[in-house]
Short mmCIF file of N, CA and C in Angstrom, two decimals:
data_model
loop_
_atom_site.label_atom_id
_atom_site.label_comp_id
_atom_site.label_asym_id
_atom_site.label_seq_id
_atom_site.Cartn_x
_atom_site.Cartn_y
_atom_site.Cartn_z
N MET A 1 121.83 103.85 19.09
CA MET A 1 122.37 103.34 20.32
C MET A 1 123.49 102.36 20.00
N LEU A 2 124.60 102.53 20.66
CA LEU A 2 125.78 101.73 20.40
C LEU A 2 125.99 100.74 21.52
N LEU A 3 126.09 99.45 21.14
CA LEU A 3 126.32 98.40 22.13
C LEU A 3 127.79 98.07 22.20
N THR A 4 128.35 98.01 23.35
CA THR A 4 129.74 97.59 23.52
C THR A 4 129.75 96.34 24.37
N LEU A 5 130.61 95.42 23.98
CA LEU A 5 130.71 94.16 24.71
C LEU A 5 131.99 94.14 25.53
N SER A 6 131.90 93.53 26.65
CA SER A 6 133.12 93.35 27.44
C SER A 6 133.91 92.18 26.85
N THR A 7 135.16 92.08 27.23
CA THR A 7 136.00 90.99 26.69
C THR A 7 135.46 89.63 27.09
N ASN A 8 134.96 89.49 28.27
CA ASN A 8 134.42 88.20 28.70
C ASN A 8 133.22 87.80 27.86
N ASP A 9 132.35 88.76 27.59
CA ASP A 9 131.18 88.48 26.77
C ASP A 9 131.60 88.13 25.33
N ALA A 10 132.61 88.83 24.80
CA ALA A 10 133.10 88.54 23.43
C ALA A 10 133.69 87.14 23.37
N LYS A 11 134.39 86.73 24.43
CA LYS A 11 134.96 85.37 24.47
C LYS A 11 133.86 84.32 24.48
N VAL A 12 132.83 84.57 25.26
CA VAL A 12 131.72 83.61 25.34
C VAL A 12 131.02 83.51 23.99
N ILE A 13 130.78 84.64 23.33
CA ILE A 13 130.12 84.63 22.02
C ILE A 13 131.01 83.94 20.99
N THR A 14 132.32 84.22 21.01
CA THR A 14 133.23 83.58 20.07
C THR A 14 133.26 82.07 20.27
N ARG A 15 133.33 81.64 21.53
CA ARG A 15 133.29 80.19 21.79
C ARG A 15 131.99 79.58 21.32
N GLY A 16 130.90 80.28 21.55
CA GLY A 16 129.59 79.78 21.11
C GLY A 16 129.53 79.65 19.59
N LEU A 17 130.06 80.64 18.87
CA LEU A 17 130.06 80.57 17.40
C LEU A 17 130.98 79.44 16.91
N ALA A 18 132.11 79.22 17.60
CA ALA A 18 133.01 78.13 17.21
C ALA A 18 132.33 76.78 17.42
N VAL A 19 131.64 76.63 18.56
CA VAL A 19 130.92 75.38 18.83
C VAL A 19 129.81 75.19 17.80
N LEU A 20 129.12 76.26 17.43
CA LEU A 20 128.07 76.19 16.42
C LEU A 20 128.66 75.76 15.07
N ALA A 21 129.83 76.33 14.68
CA ALA A 21 130.48 75.96 13.41
C ALA A 21 130.87 74.49 13.41
N VAL A 22 131.42 74.01 14.53
CA VAL A 22 131.79 72.59 14.63
C VAL A 22 130.54 71.73 14.57
N ALA A 23 129.47 72.13 15.24
CA ALA A 23 128.23 71.35 15.21
C ALA A 23 127.66 71.32 13.80
N VAL A 24 127.73 72.43 13.07
CA VAL A 24 127.22 72.45 11.69
C VAL A 24 128.08 71.53 10.82
N ALA A 25 129.40 71.58 11.00
CA ALA A 25 130.29 70.72 10.19
C ALA A 25 130.01 69.25 10.49
N VAL A 26 129.88 68.92 11.75
CA VAL A 26 129.58 67.52 12.11
C VAL A 26 128.21 67.13 11.57
N GLY A 27 127.24 68.01 11.66
CA GLY A 27 125.90 67.72 11.15
C GLY A 27 125.90 67.53 9.64
N VAL A 28 126.61 68.40 8.91
CA VAL A 28 126.67 68.26 7.46
C VAL A 28 127.37 66.95 7.09
N THR A 29 128.43 66.63 7.82
CA THR A 29 129.14 65.38 7.55
C THR A 29 128.24 64.18 7.82
N ALA A 30 127.51 64.22 8.92
CA ALA A 30 126.62 63.10 9.24
C ALA A 30 125.49 63.00 8.20
N ALA A 31 124.93 64.13 7.80
CA ALA A 31 123.86 64.11 6.79
C ALA A 31 124.39 63.60 5.46
N ASP A 32 125.60 64.05 5.07
CA ASP A 32 126.21 63.60 3.82
C ASP A 32 126.49 62.10 3.88
N ASN A 33 126.95 61.63 5.04
CA ASN A 33 127.22 60.21 5.22
C ASN A 33 125.92 59.40 5.09
N GLN A 34 124.86 59.86 5.72
CA GLN A 34 123.58 59.16 5.64
C GLN A 34 123.03 59.18 4.21
N LEU A 35 123.14 60.31 3.54
CA LEU A 35 122.67 60.41 2.16
C LEU A 35 123.47 59.48 1.25
N ASN A 36 124.77 59.40 1.48
CA ASN A 36 125.59 58.49 0.68
C ASN A 36 125.23 57.03 0.93
N ARG A 37 124.88 56.72 2.19
CA ARG A 37 124.46 55.34 2.48
C ARG A 37 123.13 55.01 1.80
N LEU A 38 122.22 55.98 1.77
CA LEU A 38 120.92 55.75 1.14
C LEU A 38 121.05 55.60 -0.37
N THR A 39 121.87 56.45 -0.98
CA THR A 39 121.99 56.42 -2.45
C THR A 39 123.12 55.52 -2.92
N ALA A 40 124.00 55.10 -2.01
CA ALA A 40 125.15 54.23 -2.32
C ALA A 40 126.03 54.87 -3.39
N ARG A 41 126.23 56.17 -3.31
CA ARG A 41 127.05 56.86 -4.30
C ARG A 41 128.52 56.93 -3.91
N ASN A 42 128.82 57.39 -2.71
CA ASN A 42 130.21 57.53 -2.27
C ASN A 42 130.43 56.71 -1.01
N ASP A 43 131.65 56.28 -0.84
CA ASP A 43 131.98 55.52 0.37
C ASP A 43 132.50 56.41 1.48
N PHE A 44 132.61 57.69 1.26
CA PHE A 44 133.14 58.58 2.29
C PHE A 44 132.40 59.90 2.26
N ALA A 45 132.47 60.58 3.38
CA ALA A 45 131.91 61.92 3.48
C ALA A 45 133.06 62.90 3.51
N GLN A 46 132.89 64.02 2.84
CA GLN A 46 134.00 64.96 2.73
C GLN A 46 133.49 66.34 3.14
N ALA A 47 133.94 66.78 4.32
CA ALA A 47 133.56 68.11 4.78
C ALA A 47 134.70 69.10 4.55
N LEU A 48 135.95 68.61 4.63
CA LEU A 48 137.12 69.46 4.44
C LEU A 48 138.19 68.64 3.74
N ALA A 49 138.74 69.18 2.67
CA ALA A 49 139.82 68.49 1.96
C ALA A 49 140.69 69.53 1.27
N ILE A 50 141.98 69.30 1.31
CA ILE A 50 142.93 70.14 0.58
C ILE A 50 143.79 69.21 -0.26
N ARG A 51 143.82 69.46 -1.57
CA ARG A 51 144.58 68.60 -2.48
C ARG A 51 145.43 69.45 -3.40
N ARG A 52 146.49 68.85 -3.92
CA ARG A 52 147.33 69.51 -4.92
C ARG A 52 147.37 68.60 -6.13
N ASP A 53 147.02 69.12 -7.29
CA ASP A 53 147.01 68.29 -8.49
C ASP A 53 148.31 68.44 -9.27
N ALA A 54 148.43 67.65 -10.33
CA ALA A 54 149.67 67.62 -11.12
C ALA A 54 149.91 68.93 -11.86
N ALA A 55 148.90 69.69 -12.12
CA ALA A 55 149.06 70.96 -12.85
C ALA A 55 149.59 72.06 -11.95
N GLY A 56 149.71 71.80 -10.64
CA GLY A 56 150.26 72.81 -9.73
C GLY A 56 149.22 73.69 -9.07
N TYR A 57 148.00 73.20 -8.90
CA TYR A 57 146.94 73.96 -8.26
C TYR A 57 146.54 73.29 -6.95
N TYR A 58 146.30 74.12 -5.92
CA TYR A 58 145.73 73.62 -4.67
C TYR A 58 144.22 73.79 -4.77
N ARG A 59 143.50 72.76 -4.39
CA ARG A 59 142.05 72.82 -4.38
C ARG A 59 141.60 72.52 -2.95
N ALA A 60 140.89 73.46 -2.35
CA ALA A 60 140.40 73.30 -0.99
C ALA A 60 138.88 73.19 -1.03
N TYR A 61 138.33 72.21 -0.33
CA TYR A 61 136.88 72.00 -0.24
C TYR A 61 136.48 72.16 1.21
N LEU A 62 135.47 72.97 1.45
CA LEU A 62 134.95 73.14 2.80
C LEU A 62 133.44 73.20 2.71
N LEU A 63 132.81 72.18 3.21
CA LEU A 63 131.36 72.08 3.27
C LEU A 63 130.71 72.33 1.91
N GLY A 64 131.29 71.72 0.87
CA GLY A 64 130.72 71.81 -0.46
C GLY A 64 131.20 72.99 -1.28
N GLN A 65 131.86 73.93 -0.67
CA GLN A 65 132.39 75.08 -1.39
C GLN A 65 133.85 74.79 -1.75
N SER A 66 134.27 75.22 -2.92
CA SER A 66 135.65 74.95 -3.33
C SER A 66 136.39 76.26 -3.60
N LEU A 67 137.68 76.21 -3.38
CA LEU A 67 138.57 77.34 -3.63
C LEU A 67 139.80 76.80 -4.34
N VAL A 68 140.22 77.46 -5.42
CA VAL A 68 141.36 77.01 -6.20
C VAL A 68 142.45 78.08 -6.11
N MET A 69 143.67 77.63 -5.77
CA MET A 69 144.82 78.53 -5.70
C MET A 69 145.97 77.90 -6.48
N LYS A 70 146.74 78.73 -7.13
CA LYS A 70 147.90 78.25 -7.87
C LYS A 70 149.01 77.93 -6.87
N ALA A 71 149.70 76.80 -7.08
CA ALA A 71 150.72 76.35 -6.14
C ALA A 71 152.04 77.06 -6.34
N ALA A 72 152.36 77.44 -7.55
CA ALA A 72 153.67 78.03 -7.82
C ALA A 72 153.50 79.35 -8.56
N PHE A 73 154.26 80.31 -8.16
CA PHE A 73 154.26 81.60 -8.83
C PHE A 73 155.63 81.81 -9.45
N PRO A 74 155.70 82.23 -10.70
CA PRO A 74 157.01 82.39 -11.34
C PRO A 74 157.83 83.49 -10.67
N ALA A 75 159.01 83.12 -10.20
CA ALA A 75 159.89 84.08 -9.55
C ALA A 75 161.12 84.34 -10.39
N GLY A 76 161.42 83.45 -11.33
CA GLY A 76 162.60 83.61 -12.17
C GLY A 76 162.71 82.44 -13.11
N THR A 77 163.81 82.40 -13.86
CA THR A 77 164.03 81.30 -14.79
C THR A 77 165.43 80.74 -14.60
N ILE A 78 165.57 79.47 -14.91
CA ILE A 78 166.86 78.80 -14.90
C ILE A 78 166.99 78.11 -16.25
N ALA A 79 168.09 78.41 -16.96
CA ALA A 79 168.32 77.81 -18.27
C ALA A 79 169.74 77.27 -18.32
N SER A 80 169.90 76.16 -19.01
CA SER A 80 171.20 75.53 -19.13
C SER A 80 171.48 75.23 -20.60
N GLY A 81 172.71 75.48 -21.03
CA GLY A 81 173.07 75.19 -22.41
C GLY A 81 174.43 75.76 -22.74
N ASP A 82 175.11 75.17 -23.68
CA ASP A 82 176.44 75.61 -24.13
C ASP A 82 177.44 75.72 -22.97
N GLY A 83 177.34 74.84 -22.01
CA GLY A 83 178.30 74.84 -20.91
C GLY A 83 178.09 75.95 -19.91
N THR A 84 176.90 76.53 -19.84
CA THR A 84 176.62 77.59 -18.87
C THR A 84 175.28 77.33 -18.20
N LEU A 85 175.13 77.89 -17.02
CA LEU A 85 173.88 77.85 -16.28
C LEU A 85 173.47 79.30 -16.07
N ARG A 86 172.28 79.67 -16.54
CA ARG A 86 171.82 81.06 -16.47
C ARG A 86 170.63 81.12 -15.53
N VAL A 87 170.74 81.97 -14.49
CA VAL A 87 169.67 82.17 -13.52
C VAL A 87 169.24 83.62 -13.62
N ALA A 88 167.94 83.84 -13.87
CA ALA A 88 167.41 85.19 -14.00
C ALA A 88 166.25 85.36 -13.03
N ALA A 89 166.28 86.45 -12.25
CA ALA A 89 165.21 86.74 -11.30
C ALA A 89 165.20 88.23 -11.02
N ALA A 90 164.03 88.79 -10.95
CA ALA A 90 163.82 90.20 -10.60
C ALA A 90 164.63 91.13 -11.49
N GLY A 91 164.72 90.81 -12.76
CA GLY A 91 165.43 91.67 -13.70
C GLY A 91 166.94 91.50 -13.70
N LEU A 92 167.45 90.67 -12.83
CA LEU A 92 168.89 90.41 -12.77
C LEU A 92 169.18 89.04 -13.36
N SER A 93 170.35 88.91 -13.96
CA SER A 93 170.72 87.65 -14.58
C SER A 93 172.16 87.30 -14.20
N VAL A 94 172.37 86.04 -13.85
CA VAL A 94 173.71 85.55 -13.50
C VAL A 94 173.99 84.33 -14.37
N THR A 95 175.15 84.35 -15.02
CA THR A 95 175.56 83.22 -15.85
C THR A 95 176.79 82.58 -15.22
N VAL A 96 176.69 81.26 -14.98
CA VAL A 96 177.77 80.52 -14.35
C VAL A 96 178.27 79.47 -15.33
N PRO A 97 179.58 79.43 -15.60
CA PRO A 97 180.08 78.39 -16.50
C PRO A 97 180.06 77.03 -15.81
N THR A 98 179.65 76.01 -16.54
CA THR A 98 179.61 74.66 -15.97
C THR A 98 180.65 73.75 -16.61
N VAL A 99 181.31 74.22 -17.67
CA VAL A 99 182.33 73.43 -18.34
C VAL A 99 183.62 74.23 -18.31
N ALA A 100 184.69 73.63 -17.80
CA ALA A 100 185.98 74.30 -17.75
C ALA A 100 186.77 73.96 -19.01
N ARG A 101 187.25 74.98 -19.68
CA ARG A 101 188.06 74.78 -20.87
C ARG A 101 189.48 75.22 -20.57
N ILE A 102 190.44 74.33 -20.81
CA ILE A 102 191.85 74.63 -20.54
C ILE A 102 192.62 74.45 -21.84
N GLU A 103 193.37 75.46 -22.23
CA GLU A 103 194.20 75.38 -23.43
C GLU A 103 195.49 74.66 -23.08
N LEU A 104 195.68 73.51 -23.67
CA LEU A 104 196.87 72.70 -23.39
C LEU A 104 197.81 72.62 -24.58
N ALA A 105 197.60 73.43 -25.61
CA ALA A 105 198.43 73.35 -26.81
C ALA A 105 199.89 73.67 -26.48
N ALA A 106 200.13 74.73 -25.71
CA ALA A 106 201.51 75.10 -25.36
C ALA A 106 202.16 74.01 -24.50
N ALA A 107 201.43 73.51 -23.53
CA ALA A 107 201.98 72.46 -22.67
C ALA A 107 202.26 71.21 -23.48
N GLU A 108 201.37 70.87 -24.40
CA GLU A 108 201.58 69.70 -25.25
C GLU A 108 202.83 69.88 -26.12
N TYR A 109 203.02 71.07 -26.64
CA TYR A 109 204.20 71.34 -27.48
C TYR A 109 205.47 71.13 -26.67
N TRP A 110 205.54 71.75 -25.47
CA TRP A 110 206.76 71.63 -24.68
C TRP A 110 206.98 70.21 -24.18
N LEU A 111 205.93 69.50 -23.84
CA LEU A 111 206.10 68.10 -23.43
C LEU A 111 206.65 67.27 -24.57
N ASP A 112 206.21 67.54 -25.80
CA ASP A 112 206.73 66.81 -26.96
C ASP A 112 208.20 67.15 -27.20
N VAL A 113 208.57 68.44 -27.06
CA VAL A 113 209.98 68.84 -27.22
C VAL A 113 210.84 68.15 -26.17
N TRP A 114 210.40 68.15 -24.92
CA TRP A 114 211.17 67.52 -23.86
C TRP A 114 211.27 66.02 -24.06
N ARG A 115 210.20 65.38 -24.55
CA ARG A 115 210.25 63.94 -24.81
C ARG A 115 211.29 63.64 -25.88
N ARG A 116 211.31 64.43 -26.95
CA ARG A 116 212.29 64.20 -28.01
C ARG A 116 213.71 64.42 -27.49
N GLN A 117 213.90 65.45 -26.66
CA GLN A 117 215.23 65.69 -26.09
C GLN A 117 215.64 64.53 -25.18
N PHE A 118 214.70 64.02 -24.38
CA PHE A 118 215.01 62.90 -23.49
C PHE A 118 215.37 61.65 -24.29
N VAL A 119 214.62 61.37 -25.35
CA VAL A 119 214.90 60.18 -26.17
C VAL A 119 216.27 60.32 -26.83
N ALA A 120 216.59 61.51 -27.35
CA ALA A 120 217.90 61.73 -27.97
C ALA A 120 219.01 61.55 -26.95
N ALA A 121 218.83 62.09 -25.74
CA ALA A 121 219.85 61.93 -24.70
C ALA A 121 219.98 60.47 -24.29
N ALA A 122 218.88 59.74 -24.25
CA ALA A 122 218.93 58.32 -23.88
C ALA A 122 219.71 57.54 -24.94
N TRP A 123 219.49 57.83 -26.25
CA TRP A 123 220.24 57.13 -27.30
C TRP A 123 221.73 57.47 -27.22
N ARG A 124 222.08 58.74 -26.95
CA ARG A 124 223.50 59.12 -26.80
C ARG A 124 224.13 58.38 -25.63
N THR A 125 223.39 58.32 -24.51
CA THR A 125 223.92 57.63 -23.33
C THR A 125 224.13 56.15 -23.62
N ARG A 126 223.22 55.55 -24.34
CA ARG A 126 223.36 54.13 -24.69
C ARG A 126 224.60 53.93 -25.57
N ALA A 127 224.79 54.81 -26.54
CA ALA A 127 225.97 54.68 -27.42
C ALA A 127 227.25 54.85 -26.62
N GLU A 128 227.29 55.83 -25.70
CA GLU A 128 228.49 56.04 -24.88
C GLU A 128 228.76 54.83 -23.97
N LEU A 129 227.69 54.26 -23.40
CA LEU A 129 227.87 53.08 -22.56
C LEU A 129 228.40 51.90 -23.37
N ASN A 130 227.93 51.75 -24.61
CA ASN A 130 228.44 50.67 -25.47
C ASN A 130 229.94 50.86 -25.74
N VAL A 131 230.35 52.11 -25.94
CA VAL A 131 231.79 52.38 -26.16
C VAL A 131 232.58 51.99 -24.92
N TYR A 132 232.10 52.36 -23.72
CA TYR A 132 232.80 52.00 -22.47
C TYR A 132 232.85 50.49 -22.28
N VAL A 133 231.76 49.81 -22.60
CA VAL A 133 231.73 48.35 -22.45
C VAL A 133 232.76 47.72 -23.40
N GLU A 134 232.86 48.23 -24.62
CA GLU A 134 233.83 47.68 -25.57
C GLU A 134 235.26 47.94 -25.11
N GLU A 135 235.50 49.08 -24.44
CA GLU A 135 236.84 49.36 -23.93
C GLU A 135 237.17 48.46 -22.74
N LEU A 136 236.15 48.14 -21.94
CA LEU A 136 236.38 47.31 -20.75
C LEU A 136 236.43 45.81 -21.06
N ARG A 137 235.89 45.40 -22.18
CA ARG A 137 235.79 43.98 -22.51
C ARG A 137 237.17 43.28 -22.47
N PRO A 138 238.23 43.80 -23.12
CA PRO A 138 239.53 43.12 -23.06
C PRO A 138 240.08 43.04 -21.64
N LEU A 139 239.86 44.08 -20.84
CA LEU A 139 240.36 44.05 -19.47
C LEU A 139 239.65 42.98 -18.65
N VAL A 140 238.32 42.90 -18.81
CA VAL A 140 237.55 41.89 -18.08
C VAL A 140 237.97 40.50 -18.51
N ARG A 141 238.20 40.30 -19.82
CA ARG A 141 238.62 39.00 -20.33
C ARG A 141 239.97 38.61 -19.74
N LYS A 142 240.88 39.59 -19.67
CA LYS A 142 242.22 39.33 -19.12
C LYS A 142 242.12 38.93 -17.66
N MET A 143 241.23 39.61 -16.88
CA MET A 143 241.07 39.27 -15.45
C MET A 143 240.50 37.87 -15.29
N ILE A 144 239.56 37.52 -16.14
CA ILE A 144 238.96 36.19 -16.05
C ILE A 144 240.00 35.14 -16.36
N ASP A 145 240.81 35.37 -17.38
CA ASP A 145 241.87 34.40 -17.73
C ASP A 145 242.89 34.26 -16.61
N THR A 146 243.21 35.36 -15.93
CA THR A 146 244.17 35.32 -14.84
C THR A 146 243.63 34.52 -13.69
N VAL A 147 242.37 34.66 -13.38
CA VAL A 147 241.75 33.94 -12.27
C VAL A 147 241.67 32.46 -12.58
N LYS A 148 241.46 32.07 -13.83
CA LYS A 148 241.31 30.68 -14.22
C LYS A 148 242.64 29.93 -14.04
N GLN A 149 243.78 30.55 -14.19
CA GLN A 149 245.10 29.87 -14.10
C GLN A 149 245.50 29.61 -12.73
#
């Protein structure tokens, strides 16, 4: 003989079982609290607790039963070294450079050539200006003497 329940009856039974579970949890907590007071062992009652430890495991406690689950599952690796960052996941690997290297030898060479050319041109200009100043010196002296008289 097969019994079928209506939805209303299933809801009533489900609510009743939920209230029973809550009553059992409260009762176990109260009994644990009373036992701890009698034996003076613990200052708290623990009916439900979820913790994560330093090793990366979740530990769940429910009414004295414990369940252990690993917190992290390896999905890939990340490695850094020699100026690169390597990320590997699902059989694929990507390497990203983290250090930029720029060859400046050619630029340094040309900057040195231009500096030498500029210095040589500056010395030539100075020598030419000295020649002009020497040519103008007698004229300036003559003008000064004329103004003084």
